Amino acid sequence: MAGVSLALRLGVSFIKFSSLFLLLAYHSHSFYLPGVAPQDFITGAELKVKVNKLTSTKTQLPYSYYSLPYCPPDHIVDSAENLGEVLRGDRIENSPYVFQMREPKQCKILCRITLNEKTAKEFKEKIDDDYRVNMILDNLPLVVPIPRFDQENAVVYQHGFQVGLKGQYAGSKDQKHFIHNHLTFTVKFHKDSQTNLARIVGFEVKPFSIKHDYDGQWKNENTRLTTCDPHARRAVTSSESPQVIEDKKDVIFTYDVAFEESEVKWVFRWDTYLLMADGQIHWFSIVNSLMIVLFLSGMVAMIMLRTLYRDISKYNQLETQEEAQEETGWKLVHGDVFRPPTNSDLLCVYAGTGVQFFGMILVTMMFAALGFLSPSNRGGLMTVMLLLWVFMGLFAGYASARLYKMFKGTEWKKITLKTAFIFPATIFTVFFFLNALIWGEKSSGAVPFGTMFALVFLWFGISVPLVFAGSYIGFKKPGIEDPVKTNKIPRQIPEQAWYMNPAFSILIGGVLPFGAVFIELFFILTSIWLHQFYYIFGFLFLVFVILIVTCAEITIVLCYFQLCSEDYLWWWRSYLTSGSSAIYLFLYAAFYFFTKLDITKPVSGILYFGYMLIASYAFFVLTGTIGFYACFWFTRLIYSSVKID
């Protein structure tokens, strides 16, 4: 009856989980909570435009706005940045662009610069690498609206405008570089009908390249241009002669600003930026993942309800010693199944690190799905993840110490130091090397020394003490007792069939967890490397739950088959089975690099594969830990349910 009860409980649990996921998939969505308080503007109020980094999908190396000789303000002031913004390479500074609320301007002159050989070369290099200029107004990023011809009245928004473009004069074969030196801004606002106050709900631009002319002497902002004159109502159009970039050429920077009333309310102003054009693909991703979960749930339920029920009933009904000697299957290895594995210390370290990583991801996902980490809070997601990683060190130390004590270990301080340093030190070493490459390119993406010191302080000052605290608590707590007694002499493992070969089963086991997330992985990589917003955390959270279930189920299934073949070395194999999905993640990242990205510079390629190696390593630790603990729970449960003489 014990076997029937156990198998029935397990089978029903997996069926309930599967039904719950289907229900979540139907109702899953994410909503947006604003990251800043709304600001009301009266007519004529000053609006200050801030500039951000120059970005390119070709090089993945950001540069500060004033790394190019753009018109500077009287004093350049850096805006306050959080840790996440610095790590993202954001460099937010003030600019000479100043508007007055609901007061249009036409042909406003910023400044005139004279290019030399060096500055002309810098502009040309940025144009060749497709760099875009990013600006911010009232916490809204600047976008360029582009009509979609495949859909009527549909618009796609590109973040930032291009530094310039390449082209040819009519009748010439020589390719020239032209700079976008005139910007036509459109500020959209929503007006309160009662107070007449307005809130900004959109910030758009249309860039132009125009060779400005003027009569008489240059009088700075008071110069009257012949190519752009508000008195003569002469506006800049795309038919004007473009401004070429060459040595000793004068470039005059100008801008227009228009105000447009909008029905969009402030709370919904990010909807246009976060418009999900691929909703059907996301739902296909969820359905695809759920099919994998249901398939695995069916297999696990079959094992629990039929096979385990039969096994446990048979083992508990054996009456004679002769019958016990003739028995086969997973009960035979009961005296070895809880024997400490080879490199048990390392397994404890990775299990504890995985718990730390799992806690960080879970809490981050929950906050993000609730909308607290919206894109309006730049750098908020990365900042929260770093802080959560630091404070989850308490659970890492506890988990590693508990497992270490079960393996009869005594030197808990040694295992604590390994838990506190092995994974972070590996990540920090790779990160430091990549940061040195970015610094060598003089990119704003290089982490400053002060920020690097802050990261080291978080690691040594907070994370390490918390790991020690958790390890002390876990080691002093009474240990986990094995449900069966371990033999003194290990039994010999019989020859395995080819399909039970460790390497083969491990690689096969990693396919399904990766298959459950690879479609969503495409959107994540696109948001990171093609500089697009990712905000559908409701989908992502559901995919994460599906990943957990998939890792647990595939590991349990393969662990059961392994024990049935009288192979008791399940500890490391359970970790590597689901953890091997990281191999497929890295291979997919390589496929994405060669098919979707246009990176040609060696440094940019090294950065891409370096960061994806870090991501794959973290994914290995996460999925491996999920599979290990699922198998650990399953193994203890089934061996505690049979009578062992």
XYZ file of C-alpha atoms in Angstrom:
645
model
C 0.000 0.000 0.000
C 2.943 2.325 0.645
C 4.089 1.861 -2.941
C 0.615 2.518 -4.317
C 0.241 5.663 -2.205
C 3.669 7.007 -3.174
C 3.258 6.398 -6.894
C -0.267 7.791 -6.902
C 0.798 10.967 -5.080
C 3.699 11.539 -7.470
C 1.650 10.915 -10.587
C -1.189 13.177 -9.505
C 1.294 15.924 -8.578
C 2.843 15.973 -12.039
C -0.580 16.009 -13.712
C -1.639 18.940 -11.513
C 1.549 20.825 -12.364
C 0.943 20.350 -16.078
C -2.628 21.614 -15.794
C -1.453 24.622 -13.817
C 1.053 25.554 -16.539
C -1.647 25.391 -19.205
C -3.772 27.734 -17.112
C -0.860 30.121 -16.579
C -0.076 30.118 -20.282
C -3.610 31.187 -21.098
C -3.644 34.079 -18.654
C 0.024 35.095 -18.716
C 0.858 38.700 -19.501
C 3.103 41.387 -18.067
C 2.026 44.860 -17.114
C 3.919 48.093 -16.717
C 4.406 50.131 -13.609
C 6.107 53.469 -14.313
C 9.650 53.794 -13.039
C 9.413 57.561 -12.442
C 6.767 59.963 -11.248
C 4.944 61.984 -13.924
C 5.999 65.597 -14.433
C 3.578 68.326 -15.436
C 4.720 71.250 -17.608
C 3.122 74.623 -18.064
C 3.309 76.380 -21.417
C 6.781 77.836 -21.869
C 8.395 75.545 -19.276
C 11.987 74.615 -20.040
C 12.574 71.132 -21.424
C 16.157 69.891 -21.260
C 17.285 67.210 -23.650
C 19.947 64.823 -22.379
C 22.318 62.880 -24.597
C 23.312 59.263 -24.111
C 25.887 56.955 -25.647
C 26.490 56.296 -29.340
C 25.602 52.688 -30.131
C 26.151 50.314 -33.015
C 24.988 46.754 -33.641
C 28.067 46.221 -35.808
C 30.703 46.822 -33.147
C 28.752 46.460 -29.856
C 31.113 49.134 -28.487
C 29.332 52.210 -27.081
C 30.960 55.635 -27.051
C 30.027 58.797 -25.209
C 28.154 61.451 -27.192
C 30.950 63.990 -26.888
C 33.560 61.551 -28.173
C 32.551 63.141 -31.494
C 32.914 66.935 -31.872
C 29.204 67.680 -31.457
C 28.098 71.057 -30.124
C 28.712 71.023 -26.359
C 26.891 73.076 -23.691
C 28.755 75.617 -21.603
C 29.435 72.982 -18.956
C 29.082 69.229 -19.519
C 27.395 67.616 -16.511
C 27.066 63.864 -15.995
C 23.670 62.757 -14.757
C 23.459 60.483 -11.733
C 23.841 56.863 -12.825
C 23.092 53.630 -11.026
C 25.334 50.578 -11.111
C 23.358 48.949 -13.904
C 23.646 52.007 -16.165
C 27.415 52.095 -15.782
C 27.731 48.397 -16.582
C 25.528 48.909 -19.656
C 27.834 51.662 -20.879
C 25.263 54.458 -20.483
C 26.813 57.921 -20.262
C 23.969 60.402 -19.781
C 24.977 64.062 -20.058
C 23.350 67.435 -20.643
C 23.136 69.001 -24.083
C 22.635 72.419 -25.707
C 19.192 71.326 -26.954
C 16.696 73.300 -24.860
C 12.973 73.524 -25.691
C 10.086 75.542 -24.293
C 6.928 73.526 -23.732
C 4.383 74.000 -26.554
C 6.476 76.740 -28.189
C 7.661 75.545 -31.616
C 11.040 76.538 -33.003
C 12.338 76.514 -36.528
C 15.932 76.528 -37.726
C 17.470 77.066 -34.309
C 21.277 77.271 -34.645
C 23.388 75.313 -32.163
C 26.915 75.985 -33.337
C 29.348 75.850 -36.233
C 32.395 73.588 -36.221
C 35.278 73.279 -38.648
C 36.354 69.738 -39.343
C 39.995 68.777 -39.457
C 41.553 65.575 -40.681
C 41.135 63.833 -37.312
C 37.508 64.813 -36.625
C 36.487 64.066 -40.215
C 38.000 60.593 -39.858
C 36.144 60.018 -36.571
C 32.796 60.922 -38.133
C 33.471 58.712 -41.150
C 34.378 55.729 -38.965
C 31.198 56.086 -36.929
C 29.104 56.312 -40.113
C 30.819 53.233 -41.581
C 29.976 51.320 -38.396
C 26.312 52.459 -38.413
C 26.478 54.307 -35.092
C 23.304 55.882 -33.775
C 22.889 58.903 -31.508
C 20.688 58.411 -28.425
C 18.916 61.229 -26.587
C 16.454 61.434 -23.708
C 13.637 63.855 -22.883
C 11.654 63.452 -19.668
C 13.050 59.904 -19.356
C 11.775 58.969 -22.835
C 14.338 57.797 -25.403
C 14.483 59.474 -28.778
C 13.047 57.400 -31.635
C 12.833 57.646 -35.415
C 9.391 56.621 -36.746
C 9.579 54.486 -39.883
C 6.362 53.493 -41.745
C 5.752 49.794 -42.349
C 4.676 49.180 -45.912
C 3.354 45.696 -45.177
C 0.753 47.100 -42.749
C -1.469 50.123 -43.273
C -0.871 53.013 -40.842
C 1.708 50.926 -38.953
C 4.922 52.493 -37.686
C 8.161 50.946 -36.430
C 10.283 52.972 -34.003
C 14.074 52.821 -34.215
C 16.006 53.991 -31.177
C 18.216 56.963 -31.917
C 19.174 58.446 -35.279
C 22.173 57.610 -37.436
C 25.280 59.792 -37.188
C 25.197 60.107 -40.959
C 24.940 58.224 -44.200
C 26.978 57.265 -47.256
C 26.026 58.163 -50.799
C 27.084 59.540 -54.164
C 26.499 62.796 -55.950
C 24.573 62.535 -59.194
C 26.920 61.646 -62.034
C 29.783 60.665 -59.689
C 31.035 57.222 -58.692
C 32.920 58.423 -55.620
C 31.217 57.496 -52.370
C 30.954 60.313 -49.842
C 30.099 60.512 -46.153
C 27.329 62.912 -45.127
C 26.522 64.005 -41.588
C 23.054 64.470 -40.082
C 23.419 68.052 -38.905
C 19.754 69.131 -38.829
C 17.220 67.483 -36.525
C 13.471 67.957 -36.726
C 12.105 67.030 -33.290
C 8.490 66.243 -32.525
C 7.447 66.337 -28.879
C 4.092 64.703 -28.228
C 2.179 65.800 -25.153
C -1.063 64.956 -23.393
C -2.934 67.981 -22.039
C -5.106 68.047 -18.961
C -8.336 69.735 -20.018
C -8.941 71.211 -16.565
C -5.525 72.510 -15.513
C -4.053 73.086 -19.000
C -0.894 71.346 -17.794
C 0.775 68.928 -20.169
C 2.806 65.732 -19.860
C 5.284 64.467 -22.432
C 4.228 61.177 -24.028
C 6.475 60.986 -27.116
C 9.870 62.128 -28.387
C 10.540 61.647 -32.099
C 13.042 62.974 -34.614
C 13.659 63.090 -38.325
C 17.343 63.694 -39.185
C 18.578 65.584 -42.248
C 21.916 66.281 -43.845
C 22.052 69.796 -45.294
C 24.861 72.084 -46.372
C 23.796 75.334 -44.747
C 24.548 78.671 -46.422
C 24.347 82.197 -45.040
C 24.965 85.760 -46.217
C 27.442 88.114 -44.631
C 29.489 87.360 -41.567
C 28.969 84.533 -39.066
C 27.130 85.855 -35.975
C 26.758 82.618 -34.021
C 23.122 81.965 -33.080
C 21.991 85.253 -34.681
C 23.206 84.303 -38.148
C 20.439 84.229 -40.762
C 20.689 81.114 -42.909
C 19.542 81.066 -46.512
C 18.924 77.320 -46.458
C 16.714 77.391 -43.393
C 14.904 80.613 -42.502
C 11.907 80.834 -40.158
C 11.194 84.414 -41.307
C 10.835 83.297 -44.913
C 9.118 80.091 -43.785
C 11.816 78.091 -45.473
C 12.094 74.664 -43.819
C 14.642 71.913 -44.314
C 13.586 69.178 -46.717
C 15.241 66.012 -47.906
C 15.809 67.598 -51.338
C 18.472 69.989 -50.023
C 22.162 69.556 -50.812
C 23.673 67.277 -48.095
C 26.600 68.208 -45.858
C 29.694 66.250 -46.869
C 32.349 65.289 -44.297
C 35.803 66.426 -45.408
C 38.861 68.114 -43.976
C 38.499 71.894 -43.426
C 34.736 71.803 -44.069
C 32.405 73.917 -41.921
C 29.396 72.134 -40.434
C 26.476 74.097 -39.002
C 24.209 72.195 -36.577
C 20.551 73.249 -36.458
C 17.236 71.888 -35.265
C 13.481 72.377 -35.389
C 11.026 71.407 -32.683
C 7.291 70.925 -33.095
C 4.711 70.040 -30.448
C 1.867 67.656 -31.169
C -1.049 66.962 -28.862
C -1.741 63.285 -28.306
C -4.603 61.244 -26.868
C -2.103 58.848 -25.307
C -2.037 59.250 -21.538
C 1.225 59.439 -19.608
C 0.790 56.015 -18.013
C 0.579 54.429 -21.480
C 3.351 56.420 -23.145
C 5.773 53.471 -23.203
C 3.299 51.279 -25.104
C 4.492 52.565 -28.479
C 8.086 51.782 -27.564
C 7.194 48.347 -26.234
C 4.791 47.344 -28.975
C 5.034 43.562 -29.285
C 4.896 42.805 -32.977
C 5.718 39.118 -32.513
C 3.043 38.090 -30.051
C 2.028 35.039 -32.061
C 5.619 33.777 -32.064
C 5.764 34.132 -28.289
C 2.570 32.129 -27.918
C 4.019 29.518 -30.252
C 7.042 29.405 -27.948
C 4.814 28.807 -24.930
C 2.770 26.105 -26.684
C 5.961 24.422 -27.899
C 7.369 24.411 -24.380
C 4.132 23.145 -22.876
C 4.037 20.234 -25.304
C 7.484 19.214 -24.097
C 6.348 19.503 -20.487
C 3.205 17.468 -21.106
C 5.200 14.777 -22.882
C 7.660 14.523 -20.005
C 4.859 14.712 -17.439
C 3.194 11.758 -19.155
C 6.412 9.757 -19.002
C 6.989 10.609 -15.341
C 3.370 9.864 -14.451
C 3.631 6.496 -16.221
C 6.792 5.669 -14.288
C 5.261 6.732 -10.989
C 1.817 5.189 -11.408
C 2.781 1.937 -13.104
C 6.460 1.079 -12.980
C 7.261 2.329 -9.487
C 4.038 0.888 -8.124
C 4.943 -2.498 -9.541
C 8.558 -2.286 -8.352
C 7.749 -1.209 -4.803
C 4.988 -3.776 -4.437
C 7.273 -6.547 -5.686
C 10.193 -5.554 -3.470
C 8.050 -5.294 -0.346
C 6.401 -8.701 -0.940
C 9.633 -10.722 -1.226
C 9.530 -13.254 1.569
C 12.520 -15.563 1.153
C 16.225 -14.919 0.981
C 16.368 -16.769 -2.323
C 13.830 -14.414 -3.822
C 15.756 -11.403 -2.567
C 18.952 -12.681 -4.168
C 17.179 -13.110 -7.513
C 15.690 -9.633 -7.532
C 16.841 -7.145 -10.149
C 16.439 -3.441 -10.757
C 17.050 -0.311 -8.752
C 16.653 -1.934 -5.312
C 19.861 -3.909 -5.858
C 22.009 -0.767 -5.569
C 20.417 0.448 -2.332
C 23.692 -0.087 -0.495
C 25.628 2.167 -2.879
C 23.155 4.733 -4.129
C 23.975 7.254 -1.376
C 27.716 6.681 -1.444
C 29.534 10.077 -1.725
C 30.581 10.657 -5.326
C 34.000 11.460 -6.707
C 34.858 15.164 -6.229
C 32.000 15.514 -3.771
C 33.384 18.874 -2.574
C 33.039 20.352 -6.054
C 29.503 19.017 -6.342
C 28.612 20.756 -3.069
C 30.082 24.011 -4.362
C 28.164 23.905 -7.642
C 24.942 22.891 -5.933
C 25.233 25.823 -3.529
C 26.111 28.242 -6.346
C 23.144 26.980 -8.322
C 20.818 27.660 -5.390
C 22.212 31.187 -5.218
C 21.683 31.710 -8.931
C 18.206 30.150 -8.841
C 17.126 32.461 -6.015
C 18.426 35.511 -7.868
C 16.624 34.593 -11.112
C 13.370 33.651 -9.394
C 13.044 36.873 -7.389
C 14.134 39.001 -10.366
C 11.548 37.309 -12.591
C 8.811 37.915 -10.059
C 9.616 41.621 -9.745
C 9.971 41.995 -13.514
C 6.696 40.163 -14.249
C 4.928 42.539 -11.853
C 6.323 45.507 -13.781
C 8.691 46.924 -11.168
C 11.686 46.650 -13.524
C 10.243 48.526 -16.471
C 12.510 49.902 -19.255
C 11.901 53.425 -17.963
C 14.156 52.536 -15.041
C 17.388 52.268 -17.017
C 19.867 49.853 -15.498
C 17.360 48.772 -12.861
C 17.246 45.153 -13.998
C 21.013 44.680 -13.859
C 21.300 46.506 -10.541
C 18.632 44.318 -8.938
C 20.232 41.138 -10.265
C 23.629 42.087 -8.843
C 22.226 42.962 -5.427
C 20.107 39.814 -5.297
C 23.126 37.697 -6.238
C 25.056 39.212 -3.350
C 22.344 38.618 -0.756
C 21.538 35.126 -2.031
C 25.031 34.143 -0.889
C 23.386 33.199 2.412
C 21.449 30.406 0.695
C 24.491 29.325 -1.312
C 26.508 28.730 1.850
C 23.603 26.944 3.544
C 22.926 24.597 0.607
C 26.568 23.659 0.058
C 27.152 23.063 3.788
C 24.075 20.831 4.136
C 25.145 18.655 1.239
C 28.752 18.612 2.456
C 27.662 17.443 5.895
C 25.581 14.666 4.359
C 28.760 13.476 2.645
C 30.358 13.278 6.156
C 32.644 16.239 5.470
C 34.290 18.004 8.394
C 36.197 20.984 6.938
C 33.233 23.294 6.418
C 35.379 26.420 6.146
C 37.181 25.005 3.125
C 33.942 24.226 1.325
C 32.646 27.697 2.232
C 35.647 29.418 0.663
C 35.215 27.375 -2.510
C 31.524 28.281 -2.670
C 32.301 31.962 -2.190
C 35.053 32.149 -4.804
C 35.011 29.462 -7.540
C 32.067 30.676 -9.638
C 32.409 34.450 -8.990
C 36.174 34.357 -9.563
C 35.734 32.595 -12.898
C 33.124 35.116 -14.050
C 35.150 38.070 -12.772
C 38.302 36.886 -14.572
C 36.518 36.630 -17.928
C 34.732 39.938 -17.302
C 37.997 41.684 -16.401
C 39.628 40.423 -19.604
C 36.692 41.619 -21.736
C 36.650 44.956 -19.929
C 40.338 45.388 -20.726
C 39.539 44.897 -24.425
C 36.758 47.504 -24.235
C 39.063 49.906 -22.413
C 41.672 49.398 -25.139
C 39.082 50.524 -27.695
C 38.443 53.683 -25.612
C 34.769 52.824 -25.410
C 32.391 54.194 -22.800
C 31.328 50.597 -22.208
C 34.520 50.034 -20.190
C 33.692 49.777 -16.495
C 35.497 52.567 -14.573
C 37.874 51.755 -11.756
C 35.457 53.080 -9.144
C 32.668 50.792 -10.356
C 35.072 47.848 -10.480
C 35.997 48.580 -6.869
C 32.288 48.673 -5.961
C 31.785 45.228 -7.531
C 34.731 43.817 -5.589
C 33.363 45.379 -2.397
C 29.945 43.780 -2.964
C 31.678 40.452 -3.484
C 34.138 40.499 -0.583
C 32.286 42.815 1.774
C 28.765 41.380 1.566
C 28.548 38.160 -0.463
C 31.479 36.304 1.147
C 30.376 37.018 4.769
C 26.840 35.925 3.894
C 28.133 32.684 2.360
C 30.053 32.029 5.583
C 26.976 32.801 7.686
C 24.796 30.459 5.650
C 27.435 27.738 5.696
C 27.807 27.969 9.475
C 24.047 27.670 9.966
C 23.798 24.732 7.553
C 26.725 22.831 9.021
C 25.640 23.232 12.653
C 22.143 21.999 11.880
C 21.599 18.216 12.277
C 22.587 16.358 9.106
C 20.346 14.632 6.572
C 20.074 10.931 7.324
C 20.249 8.455 4.439
C 17.109 6.286 4.103
C 19.284 3.172 3.619
C 22.641 1.992 4.935
C 25.670 2.287 2.633
C 27.791 -0.807 1.995
C 31.431 -0.708 3.017
C 32.608 -2.217 -0.275
C 31.107 -0.752 -3.484
C 29.492 -3.219 -5.838
C 30.612 -3.555 -9.421
C 28.542 -1.766 -12.038
C 27.470 -4.127 -14.862
C 28.248 -3.332 -18.477
C 25.894 -0.685 -19.794
C 23.941 -0.652 -23.053
C 25.023 1.990 -25.581
C 22.004 4.165 -24.902
C 22.881 4.272 -21.180
C 26.399 5.514 -21.879
C 26.945 8.526 -19.553
C 28.047 10.915 -22.299
C 25.156 9.936 -24.570
C 22.444 10.195 -21.913
C 23.834 13.503 -20.642
C 23.788 15.106 -24.097
C 20.314 13.733 -24.845
C 19.042 15.051 -21.516
C 20.139 18.608 -22.316
C 18.144 18.794 -25.552
C 14.687 19.066 -23.989
C 15.398 21.899 -21.494
C 17.009 23.870 -24.303
C 14.106 23.057 -26.630
C 11.704 24.519 -24.075
C 13.392 27.928 -24.124
C 15.190 28.359 -27.449
C 12.435 30.409 -29.129
C 12.332 32.885 -26.253
C 16.120 32.881 -26.312
C 15.982 34.436 -29.780
C 14.113 37.481 -28.438
C 16.477 37.809 -25.483
C 19.536 37.784 -27.738
C 17.860 40.275 -30.063
C 17.131 42.676 -27.210
C 20.723 42.471 -25.966
C 22.731 42.536 -29.199
C 20.386 44.487 -31.492
C 19.573 47.107 -28.823
C 15.852 46.513 -28.577
C 13.614 46.659 -25.524
C 12.603 43.382 -23.875
C 9.663 43.768 -21.545
C 7.391 40.711 -21.884
C 8.469 39.295 -18.565
C 5.142 37.511 -18.127
C 6.080 35.222 -21.008
C 9.621 34.922 -19.717
C 8.509 33.955 -16.220
C 6.252 31.252 -17.606
C 9.073 29.931 -19.788
C 11.309 29.899 -16.713
C 8.764 27.794 -14.805
C 8.547 25.449 -17.781
C 12.345 25.218 -17.803
C 12.331 24.202 -14.136
C 9.766 21.468 -14.724
C 11.519 20.207 -17.856
C 14.911 19.990 -16.142
C 13.391 18.178 -13.170
C 11.371 15.700 -15.207
C 14.021 14.712 -17.757
C 16.563 14.224 -14.973
C 14.177 12.042 -12.960
C 13.344 9.894 -15.995
C 16.970 9.297 -16.953
C 17.972 8.785 -13.316
C 15.339 6.066 -12.953
C 16.578 4.302 -16.093
C 20.141 4.554 -14.796
C 19.256 3.018 -11.419
C 17.294 0.256 -13.131
C 20.443 -0.676 -15.044
C 22.171 -1.033 -11.640
C 24.335 2.059 -12.109
C 24.404 3.959 -8.802
C 26.704 6.817 -9.910
C 23.837 9.238 -10.281
C 25.137 12.298 -8.395
C 27.197 13.993 -11.076
C 25.169 12.570 -13.946
C 21.986 14.162 -12.594
C 23.762 17.529 -12.492
C 25.253 17.185 -15.961
C 22.085 15.801 -17.574
C 20.094 19.032 -17.363
C 23.219 21.187 -17.169
C 24.301 20.021 -20.625
C 21.585 22.283 -22.060
C 24.210 25.039 -21.681
C 26.169 23.407 -24.523
C 23.206 23.828 -26.845
C 22.725 27.400 -25.645
C 26.291 28.288 -26.610
C 25.956 26.523 -29.972
C 22.754 28.466 -30.646
C 24.545 31.689 -29.705
C 27.205 30.874 -32.305
C 24.478 30.199 -34.884
C 22.817 33.525 -34.009
C 26.150 35.329 -34.391
C 26.745 34.108 -37.927
C 23.149 34.415 -39.170
C 21.684 37.499 -37.442
C 24.558 39.814 -36.540
C 26.792 41.885 -38.790
C 29.847 41.972 -36.552
C 33.147 42.100 -38.437
C 35.687 43.476 -35.942
C 37.682 40.829 -34.023
C 37.296 42.668 -30.699
C 33.520 42.770 -31.086
C 33.460 39.043 -31.874
C 35.544 38.278 -28.791
C 33.179 40.372 -26.680
C 30.149 38.533 -28.031
C 31.479 35.036 -27.449
C 33.011 36.061 -24.116
C 29.713 37.318 -22.739
C 27.803 34.358 -24.185
C 30.329 32.032 -22.539
C 29.509 33.686 -19.206
C 25.779 33.316 -19.911
C 26.192 29.651 -20.867
C 28.235 28.930 -17.750
C 25.555 30.525 -15.569
C 22.863 28.563 -17.428
C 24.816 25.349 -16.763
C 24.932 26.061 -13.038
C 21.234 26.954 -12.930
C 19.836 24.009 -14.908
C 22.312 21.541 -13.411
C 21.255 22.444 -9.880
C 17.560 22.114 -10.723
C 18.117 18.635 -12.172
C 20.351 17.570 -9.303
C 17.911 18.481 -6.536
C 14.984 16.944 -8.432
C 16.907 13.684 -8.751
C 18.054 13.901 -5.132
C 14.455 14.247 -3.958
C 13.284 11.433 -6.227
C 16.020 9.017 -5.147
C 15.503 9.557 -1.436
C 11.761 9.189 -1.875
C 11.789 5.861 -3.685
C 14.409 4.226 -1.449
C 12.585 5.305 1.700
C 9.461 3.540 0.398
C 10.853 0.006 0.199
C 11.757 -2.448 2.954
C 15.517 -2.912 3.228
C 16.834 -5.808 5.340
